[in-house]
Coordinates of C-alpha atoms and ligand atoms in Angstrom, one line a residue:
X1 CA 16.0 22.4 12.8
X2 CA 16.4 20.1 9.8
X3 CA 17.4 17.3 12.2
X4 CA 14.3 17.9 14.3
X5 CA 12.2 17.8 11.2
X6 CA 13.8 14.5 10.1
X7 CA 13.3 13.0 13.6
X8 CA 9.6 14.0 13.5
X9 CA 9.1 12.5 10.0
X10 CA 10.7 9.3 11.1
X11 CA 8.2 9.1 14.0
X12 CA 5.3 9.9 11.8
X13 CA 6.4 7.2 9.3
X14 CA 6.0 4.6 12.0
X15 CA 2.4 5.9 12.7
X16 CA 1.7 5.7 9.0
X17 CA 3.0 2.2 8.7
X18 CA 0.8 1.1 11.7
X19 CA -2.3 2.8 10.3
X20 CA -1.9 1.3 6.8
X21 CA -1.2 -2.2 8.2
X22 CA -4.6 -1.8 10.1
X23 CA -6.2 -0.6 6.8
X24 CA -4.9 -3.8 5.1
X25 CA -6.4 -6.0 7.9
X26 CA -9.7 -4.1 7.6
X27 CA -9.7 -4.4 3.8
X28 CA -9.1 -8.2 4.1
X29 CA -12.0 -8.4 6.7
X30 CA -14.4 -6.8 4.1
X31 CA -13.2 -8.9 1.2
X32 CA -11.7 -12.3 1.8
X33 CA -11.6 -13.1 5.5
X34 CA -13.6 -16.2 6.5
X35 CA -16.5 -15.4 8.8
X36 CA -15.1 -17.0 11.9
X37 CA -12.0 -14.8 11.7
X38 CA -13.9 -11.8 12.9
X39 CA -13.2 -12.1 16.7
X40 CA -9.5 -12.4 16.3
X41 CA -9.4 -9.7 13.6
X42 CA -11.2 -7.3 15.9
X43 CA -8.5 -7.7 18.5
X44 CA -5.7 -7.3 16.0
X45 CA -7.2 -4.1 14.6
X46 CA -7.8 -2.7 18.0
X47 CA -4.1 -3.4 19.0
X48 CA -2.8 -1.8 15.8
X49 CA -5.0 1.2 16.1
X50 CA -4.1 1.7 19.7
X51 CA -0.4 1.5 18.9
X52 CA -0.8 4.0 16.1
X53 CA -2.7 6.4 18.3
X54 CA -0.2 6.1 21.2
X55 CA 2.7 6.7 18.8
X56 CA 1.0 9.7 17.3
X57 CA 0.1 11.5 20.5
X58 CA 3.5 10.9 22.2
X59 CA 4.8 13.9 24.1
X60 CA 8.0 13.8 22.0
X61 CA 5.9 14.6 18.9
X62 CA 4.3 17.6 20.7
X63 CA 7.7 18.9 21.7
X64 CA 9.2 18.5 18.2
X65 CA 6.1 20.3 16.7
X66 CA 6.5 23.2 19.2
X67 CA 10.2 23.5 18.5
X68 CA 9.5 23.6 14.8
X69 CA 6.7 26.2 14.9
X70 CA 9.0 29.2 14.4
X71 CA 10.9 27.5 11.7
X72 CA 7.7 26.6 9.8
X73 CA 6.5 30.2 10.1
X74 CA 9.5 31.4 8.0
X75 CA 8.9 28.9 5.2
X76 CA 6.4 29.4 2.3
X77 CA 2.9 28.4 3.5
X78 CA 2.5 25.8 0.8
X79 CA 6.0 24.2 1.1
X80 CA 6.1 20.5 2.1
X81 CA 7.8 21.3 5.4
X82 CA 5.5 24.2 6.6
X83 CA 2.5 22.2 5.5
X84 CA 3.6 19.0 7.3
X85 CA 4.2 20.9 10.5
X86 CA 0.9 22.9 10.2
X87 CA -1.3 19.9 9.4
X88 CA 0.4 17.5 11.8
X89 CA 0.0 20.1 14.6
X90 CA -3.7 20.4 13.9
X91 CA -4.1 16.6 13.9
X92 CA -2.0 16.3 17.1
X93 CA -3.9 18.9 19.1
X94 CA -7.2 17.3 18.1
X95 CA -6.1 13.8 19.0
X96 CA -4.6 15.0 22.4
X97 CA -7.9 16.6 23.4
X98 CA -9.9 13.4 23.5
X99 CA -9.4 11.3 26.6
X100 CA -8.7 7.6 25.9
X101 CA -11.6 6.6 28.2
X102 CA -14.0 8.5 25.9
X103 CA -12.6 6.9 22.8
X104 CA -13.1 3.5 24.4
X105 CA -16.7 4.4 25.5
X106 CA -17.6 5.6 22.1
X107 CA -16.3 2.4 20.5
X108 CA -18.1 0.2 22.9
X109 CA -21.4 2.2 22.6
X110 CA -21.1 2.1 18.8
X111 CA -20.6 -1.6 18.6
X112 CA -23.7 -2.1 20.8
X113 CA -25.6 0.5 18.8
X114 CA -24.6 -1.3 15.6
X115 CA -26.1 -4.6 16.8
X116 CA -29.3 -2.9 17.9
X117 CA -29.6 -0.9 14.7
X118 CA -29.4 -4.0 12.6
X119 CA -32.2 -5.5 14.5
X120 CA -34.2 -2.3 14.6
X121 CA -33.9 -1.9 10.9
X122 CA -34.8 -5.5 10.1
X123 CA -37.9 -5.2 12.3
X124 CA -38.5 -1.5 11.4
X125 CA -38.7 -0.7 15.1
X126 CA -37.1 2.6 16.0
X127 CA -37.7 2.0 19.8
X128 CA -35.1 -0.8 19.7
X129 CA -32.5 1.7 18.4
X130 CA -33.6 4.8 20.4
X131 CA -31.7 4.3 23.7
X132 CA -28.5 3.5 21.7
X133 CA -28.9 6.6 19.5
X134 CA -29.5 8.6 22.7
X135 CA -26.2 7.3 24.1
X136 CA -24.3 8.0 20.9
X137 CA -25.7 11.6 20.8
X138 CA -24.7 12.2 24.4
X139 CA -21.2 10.9 23.8
X140 CA -20.8 13.2 20.7
X141 CA -21.9 16.1 22.8
X142 CA -19.2 15.2 25.3
X143 CA -16.7 14.7 22.5
X144 CA -17.5 18.1 21.1
X145 CA -16.9 19.7 24.5
X146 CA -13.5 18.0 24.6
X147 CA -12.6 19.0 21.1
X148 CA -13.8 22.6 21.7
X149 CA -15.6 24.9 19.3
X150 CA -16.2 28.7 18.9
X151 CA -19.8 29.0 17.8
X152 CA -21.8 25.9 17.3
X153 CA -21.4 22.5 19.0
X154 CA -21.7 20.9 15.5
X155 CA -18.5 22.7 14.4
X156 CA -16.4 20.3 16.5
X157 CA -18.0 17.2 15.0
X158 CA -17.9 18.5 11.4
X159 CA -14.2 19.4 11.9
X160 CA -13.3 15.7 12.3
X161 CA -14.3 15.1 8.6
X162 CA -14.0 18.6 7.1
X163 CA -11.1 20.4 8.8
X164 CA -11.8 24.0 9.7
X165 CA -15.2 24.3 8.0
X166 CA -17.9 25.7 10.2
X167 CA -21.6 24.8 10.6
X168 CA -22.5 28.3 9.6
X169 CA -20.6 28.0 6.3
X170 CA -22.4 24.8 5.5
X171 CA -25.7 26.2 6.4
X172 CA -25.2 29.2 4.2
X173 CA -24.2 27.0 1.2
X174 CA -27.1 24.6 1.7
X175 CA -29.6 27.4 2.2
X176 CA -28.5 29.0 -1.1
X177 CA -29.2 25.7 -2.8
X178 CA -32.3 24.3 -1.2
X179 CA -35.2 26.4 -2.7
X180 CA -34.0 25.9 -6.2
X181 CA -33.4 22.2 -5.7
X182 CA -36.8 21.6 -4.2
X183 CA -38.4 23.5 -7.2
X184 CA -36.3 21.5 -9.7
X185 CA -37.4 18.2 -8.1
X186 CA -41.0 19.3 -8.2
X187 CA -40.8 20.4 -11.9
X188 CA -39.2 17.0 -12.8
X189 CA -41.6 15.0 -10.8
X190 CA -44.5 16.5 -12.8
X191 CA -42.7 15.1 -15.9
X192 CA -41.7 11.8 -14.4
X193 CA -42.7 9.8 -17.5
X194 CA -40.2 11.6 -19.7
X195 CA -37.5 9.1 -18.8
X196 CA -37.7 5.3 -18.8
X197 CA -35.0 3.4 -17.1
X198 CA -36.4 -0.2 -17.4
X199 CA -33.3 -1.1 -19.5
X200 CA -31.1 -0.9 -16.4
X201 CA -33.1 -3.6 -14.6
X202 CA -32.7 -6.3 -17.3
X203 CA -30.5 -9.4 -16.7
X204 CA -26.7 -8.7 -17.1
X205 CA -24.1 -11.4 -16.6
X206 CA -22.1 -10.3 -13.6
X207 CA -18.7 -11.5 -14.9
X208 CA -19.2 -9.4 -18.1
X209 CA -20.3 -6.5 -15.9
X210 CA -17.0 -6.9 -13.9
X211 CA -14.9 -7.0 -17.1
X212 CA -16.6 -3.9 -18.6
X213 CA -16.1 -2.0 -15.3
X214 CA -12.4 -2.8 -15.3
X215 CA -12.1 -1.8 -18.9
X216 CA -13.7 1.6 -18.1
X217 CA -11.5 2.1 -15.0
X218 CA -8.4 1.4 -17.0
X219 CA -9.3 3.9 -19.7
X220 CA -10.1 6.5 -17.1
X221 CA -6.5 6.2 -15.9
X222 CA -6.5 3.6 -13.1
X223 CA -3.2 1.8 -13.2
X224 CA -3.7 -1.9 -12.3
X225 CA 0.0 -2.2 -11.6
X226 CA -0.6 0.1 -8.6
X227 CA -4.2 -0.9 -7.7
X228 CA -6.7 -3.7 -7.9
X229 CA -10.4 -4.3 -7.6
X230 CA -12.2 -6.9 -5.5
X231 CA -15.7 -7.5 -4.4
X232 CA -17.3 -6.5 -1.1
X233 CA -20.9 -6.0 0.2
X234 CA -20.3 -2.2 0.5
X235 CA -18.0 -0.7 -2.1
X236 CA -15.0 1.3 -0.7
X237 CA -11.5 2.5 -1.5
X238 CA -8.5 2.1 0.7
X239 CA -4.8 2.9 0.4
X240 CA -1.8 0.9 1.8
X241 CA 0.8 2.9 -0.1
X242 CA 1.2 5.4 -3.0
X243 CA 1.6 2.4 -5.2
X244 CA -1.0 0.1 -3.6
X245 CA -4.6 1.4 -3.7
X246 CA -7.6 -0.9 -3.5
X247 CA -11.1 -0.5 -4.7
X248 CA -14.1 -2.8 -4.3
X249 CA -17.4 -3.1 -6.2
X250 CA -20.6 -5.1 -5.8
X251 CA -22.4 -6.9 -8.7
X252 CA -26.1 -7.1 -9.1
X253 CA -27.4 -9.2 -12.0
X254 CA -30.6 -7.2 -12.3
X255 CA -29.3 -3.7 -11.8
X256 CA -26.5 -2.5 -14.2
X257 CA -25.6 0.8 -12.5
X258 CA -24.6 -0.8 -9.2
X259 CA -21.2 -2.2 -10.4
X260 CA -20.8 0.2 -13.4
X261 CA -21.1 3.5 -11.5
X262 CA -19.8 2.0 -8.3
X263 CA -16.6 1.1 -10.0
X264 CA -16.3 4.6 -11.6
X265 CA -17.0 6.2 -8.2
X266 CA -14.3 4.2 -6.4
X267 CA -11.9 4.8 -9.4
X268 CA -12.3 8.5 -8.7
X269 CA -11.3 8.0 -5.0
X270 CA -8.4 5.7 -6.1
X271 CA -7.1 8.2 -8.7
X272 CA -6.9 10.8 -5.9
X273 CA -5.0 8.4 -3.5
X274 CA -2.6 7.5 -6.4
X275 CA -1.9 11.1 -7.2
X276 CA -0.1 12.8 -4.3
X277 CA 3.6 13.7 -4.8
X278 CA 5.9 10.8 -3.8
X279 CA 7.7 13.2 -1.3
X280 CA 4.5 13.1 0.9
X281 CA 4.4 9.3 1.3
X282 CA 4.5 8.0 4.9
X283 CA 3.9 11.5 6.2
X284 CA 0.6 13.0 7.6
X285 CA 0.2 14.8 4.2
X286 CA -0.3 11.5 2.3
X287 CA -3.9 11.1 1.1
X288 CA -6.8 13.4 0.3
X289 CA -7.5 16.8 1.8
X290 CA -10.8 15.9 3.4
X291 CA -13.9 13.8 3.0
X292 CA -15.5 16.4 0.8
X293 CA -12.4 16.8 -1.3
X294 CA -12.4 13.0 -1.7
X295 CA -16.0 12.8 -2.6
X296 CA -15.5 15.6 -5.2
X297 CA -13.2 13.3 -7.1
X298 CA -15.4 10.2 -6.9
X299 CA -18.5 12.2 -8.0
X300 CA -16.8 14.1 -10.7
X301 CA -15.9 10.9 -12.4
X302 CA -19.1 9.0 -11.6
X303 CA -21.6 11.7 -12.3
X304 CA -20.2 14.7 -14.2
X305 CA -18.1 12.5 -16.5
X306 CA -19.7 9.0 -16.2
X307 CA -23.3 10.2 -16.6
X308 CA -22.6 12.6 -19.4
X309 CA -23.8 12.3 -23.0
X310 CA -20.3 12.4 -24.3
X311 CA -19.2 9.6 -22.1
X312 CA -21.9 7.3 -23.5
X313 CA -21.3 8.4 -27.1
X314 CA -18.0 6.7 -26.7
X315 CA -18.9 3.8 -24.3
X316 CA -22.4 2.8 -25.4
X317 CA -21.3 1.1 -28.7
X318 CA -18.8 -0.9 -26.6
X319 CA -21.4 -1.8 -23.9
X320 CA -23.7 -3.0 -26.7
X321 CA -21.0 -5.3 -28.0
X322 CA -20.9 -6.9 -24.5
X323 CA -24.7 -7.0 -24.0
X324 CA -26.2 -7.1 -27.5
X325 CA -29.5 -8.7 -26.5
X326 CA -30.2 -6.5 -23.5
X327 CA -29.4 -3.2 -25.4
X328 CA -30.8 -4.1 -28.8
X329 CA -33.6 -1.6 -28.5
X330 CA -31.5 1.2 -27.1
X331 CA -29.7 4.2 -28.5
X332 CA -27.0 6.4 -27.0
X333 CA -29.7 8.9 -26.2
X334 CA -32.1 6.5 -24.6
X335 CA -29.3 5.0 -22.5
X336 CA -28.0 8.4 -21.5
X337 CA -31.5 9.4 -20.3
X338 CA -32.0 6.1 -18.5
X339 CA -28.8 6.5 -16.4
X340 CA -30.0 10.0 -15.5
X341 CA -33.6 9.2 -14.4
X342 CA -34.7 11.4 -11.5
X343 CA -37.3 10.2 -9.0
X344 CA -37.9 11.1 -5.4
X345 CA -37.2 7.9 -3.3
X346 CA -36.8 6.9 0.3
X347 CA -33.3 5.5 0.2
X348 CA -30.3 8.0 0.1
X349 CA -27.8 5.6 -1.4
X350 CA -30.1 4.8 -4.3
X351 CA -31.0 8.5 -4.9
X352 CA -30.3 10.2 -8.3
X353 CA -28.1 13.3 -8.6
X354 CA -30.9 15.8 -8.2
X355 CA -32.8 14.5 -5.2
X356 CA -29.6 13.3 -3.4
X357 CA -28.8 16.7 -2.0
X358 CA -32.1 17.0 -0.2
X359 CA -31.5 13.6 1.6
X360 CA -28.3 15.1 2.9
X361 CA -29.8 18.4 4.0
X362 CA -32.4 16.6 6.0
X363 CA -29.7 14.6 7.9
X364 CA -27.5 17.7 8.4
X365 CA -30.5 19.6 9.9
X366 CA -31.6 16.8 12.2
X367 CA -28.0 16.1 13.5
X368 CA -27.7 19.8 14.3
X369 CA -31.0 19.8 16.1
X370 CA -30.0 16.7 18.1
X371 CA -26.6 17.9 19.4
X372 CA -28.1 21.4 20.1
X373 CA -30.9 19.5 22.1
X374 CA -33.6 21.2 20.0
X375 CA -34.8 17.7 19.0
X376 CA -35.3 14.7 21.3
X377 CA -34.1 11.4 19.9
X378 CA -37.6 10.0 20.5
X379 CA -39.0 12.5 18.0
X380 CA -36.6 11.7 15.2
X381 CA -38.9 9.5 13.1
X382 CA -41.6 12.2 13.1
X383 CA -39.1 15.0 12.2
X384 CA -37.6 12.8 9.5
X385 CA -40.9 12.1 7.8
X386 CA -42.0 15.7 8.0
X387 CA -38.8 16.8 6.2
X388 CA -39.1 14.0 3.6
X389 CA -42.6 15.3 2.8
X390 CA -41.5 18.9 2.7
X391 CA -38.4 18.4 0.5
X392 CA -39.3 15.4 -1.7
X393 CA -43.1 15.2 -1.4
X394 CA -43.0 11.6 -0.1
X395 CA -43.3 10.0 3.3
X396 CA -41.6 6.6 4.1
X397 CA -44.0 3.8 4.8
X398 CA -41.9 2.7 7.8
X399 CA -38.7 3.7 9.7
X400 CA -36.6 1.0 8.0
X401 CA -37.0 3.1 4.8
X402 CA -36.8 6.3 6.8
X403 CA -34.6 7.2 9.8
X404 CA -33.2 3.7 10.3
X405 CA -31.7 3.4 6.8
X406 CA -28.1 4.7 7.3
X407 CA -25.4 3.0 9.4
X408 CA -23.7 6.4 10.3
X409 CA -25.8 7.1 13.5
X410 CA -25.3 3.6 14.7
X411 CA -21.5 4.2 14.5
X412 CA -22.0 7.6 16.1
X413 CA -20.6 9.3 13.0
X414 CA -22.5 12.6 13.5
X415 CA -21.0 15.4 11.4
X416 CA -20.2 13.2 8.4
X417 CA -23.2 13.5 6.0
X418 CA -22.6 17.0 4.8
X419 CA -19.4 16.0 3.1
X420 CA -21.3 14.0 0.5
X421 CA -23.1 17.0 -0.8
X422 CA -20.2 19.4 -0.3
X423 CA -18.2 17.0 -2.4
X424 CA -20.8 17.0 -5.2
X425 CA -20.7 20.8 -5.2
X426 CA -17.0 21.0 -5.2
X427 CA -16.9 18.5 -8.1
X428 CA -19.1 20.9 -10.2
X429 CA -17.0 23.9 -9.2
X430 CA -13.8 22.2 -10.1
X431 CA -15.2 20.9 -13.4
X432 CA -16.4 24.3 -14.4
X433 CA -12.9 25.6 -13.8
X434 CA -11.3 22.8 -15.7
X435 CA -13.5 23.7 -18.7
X436 CA -12.4 27.3 -18.5
X437 CA -8.8 26.2 -18.7
X438 CA -9.2 23.3 -21.1
X439 CA -12.3 23.8 -23.2
X440 CA -11.7 20.7 -25.2
X441 CA -12.4 18.3 -22.3
X442 CA -16.0 17.4 -23.3
X443 CA -14.9 16.6 -26.9
X444 CA -12.0 14.5 -25.5
X445 CA -14.5 12.6 -23.3
X446 CA -16.7 11.8 -26.3
X447 CA -13.6 10.3 -27.9
X448 CA -12.8 8.2 -24.9
X449 CA -9.8 10.4 -23.9
X450 CA -9.6 11.2 -20.2
X451 CA -5.9 11.9 -19.8
X452 CA -6.1 15.7 -20.0
X453 CA -8.8 16.0 -17.3
X454 CA -6.9 13.6 -15.1
X455 CA -3.7 15.5 -15.6
X456 CA -5.5 18.7 -14.6
X457 CA -6.9 17.2 -11.5
X458 CA -3.5 15.7 -10.6
X459 CA -1.8 19.0 -10.8
X460 CA -4.5 21.1 -9.2
X461 CA -5.8 18.7 -6.5
X462 CA -4.2 15.3 -6.2
X463 CA -0.5 16.4 -6.0
X464 CA -1.0 18.4 -2.8
X465 CA -2.2 15.5 -0.7
X466 CA -3.5 16.8 2.7
X467 CA -1.6 20.2 2.5
X468 CA -4.7 22.4 2.1
X469 CA -8.1 22.6 3.6
X470 CA -11.1 22.4 1.3
X471 CA -11.5 26.2 1.4
X472 CA -7.8 26.8 0.6
X473 CA -8.0 24.3 -2.3
X474 CA -11.2 25.8 -3.7
X475 CA -9.7 29.3 -3.6
X476 CA -6.3 28.3 -5.1
X477 CA -7.8 26.2 -7.9
X478 CA -11.1 28.1 -8.7
X479 CA -10.5 31.5 -7.2
X480 CA -13.5 31.3 -4.9
X481 CA -14.6 29.5 -1.7
X482 CA -16.9 26.6 -2.1
X483 CA -20.3 27.7 -3.4
X484 CA -23.5 26.2 -4.7
X485 CA -23.7 28.1 -8.0
X486 CA -21.7 25.8 -10.3
X487 CA -23.6 22.8 -8.9
X488 CA -27.0 24.4 -9.4
X489 CA -26.1 25.5 -12.9
X490 CA -24.9 22.0 -13.7
X491 CA -28.1 20.4 -12.4
X492 CA -30.4 22.9 -14.0
X493 CA -28.7 22.7 -17.4
X494 CA -28.4 19.0 -17.6
X495 CA -31.7 17.9 -16.1
X496 CA -33.6 20.8 -17.6
X497 CA -32.6 19.6 -21.0
X498 CA -33.4 15.9 -20.2
X499 CA -36.8 16.6 -18.7
X500 CA -37.7 19.7 -20.7
X501 CA -38.3 21.9 -17.6
Ligands
ZN601 ZN1 -17.4 8.0 -2.1

């Protein structure tokens, strides 16, 4: 059996090499590639991805996985071997269920939809995008039927991003959060003037912003011998190897948080990718457990740590050395309040911590209604605006600032959005547990010491790679499945104090 396992690992290592070579080409495309390289790059990426897919779904892999099933059952559930076989089997079965013709059709429809979406958004004309969204929704309904599901059609789509989590579970968690979140937003909105964030919109030299961001990332624990940061229009993290993880950021001269919190966010993703055990490299267990698990790491560092008072007790004096004129009239307290301003707004990616969740619930609810055919695509703008009004008390003036704002539906990525909010919740749940086990963490943060928190996350979360599902991870580390309570307590405590509500 050991030989079969070694044979399987060798085959998976080839798949991993191909995937990471594709990731490198994609990273280059988004950072340094000259514009006219795009056509050739698209061909190269398609070739590598097709090769990776073919190598992964090969009959030989299925045979080896079947032969190893009994062997895996005798091993401890959390052993490297049993986990590799279990997780790879899940990936393999899922990949085999989707016919290559459907994959091609989805890719083609998505690229047409992306073009149409760009135009529709620029002109704020939903009608231009509508037939493409209809096509994308139909193809996802077909995809879901290929993938299979027990209860809800959305389960199959969600499973692509959050393995084994069900729509009903997400609904239950969101439902337990929504009324309190809506009430909190309303209470804060009545006291909107309590926080002034004008300081964030002053002029900040972009090179100095860059250098400050790197200084923060290093101090948080990002090793620049194993990673690097570059610029891109949309910040992201990607990994080519355990010792080669890339992050990007974007710099805006008139908006300090963009690069600062963007860099901290991506640093959180990068620390996760740098933290799995070396034994898992070049196997299907390399990387993060799921999209929600990944987002829990980025948001823990960006929001729970990076937007905490203690964090700015340490960093504000340093930031004022870099930008003395811009911050002359500020204190730690005024700056802390500024980076935590809450205000209902139309655009999800610019939303604050409190309103963010409601943007996600809206999308999750509409996506479910679409694939269950309870909502026609033509009625999306109206449904969107009604929910914006209900949850945030505002209605977008046009569809560009409403249902056309996100790229996800153009790509056909239905089932994705929920992971952003689940990640925020898991971050709060993890952090609460970390504080129970290491109560000194907040004092350490206020002294600019982040090593013990990182070590805790390494041991509890990062080291396992993709071994466990989000639910398994939550129960192992915190003793409970994912829930909204820690997140709600965190939001109510922090913003209740800031806004006096
Ligand atoms: Zn992220």
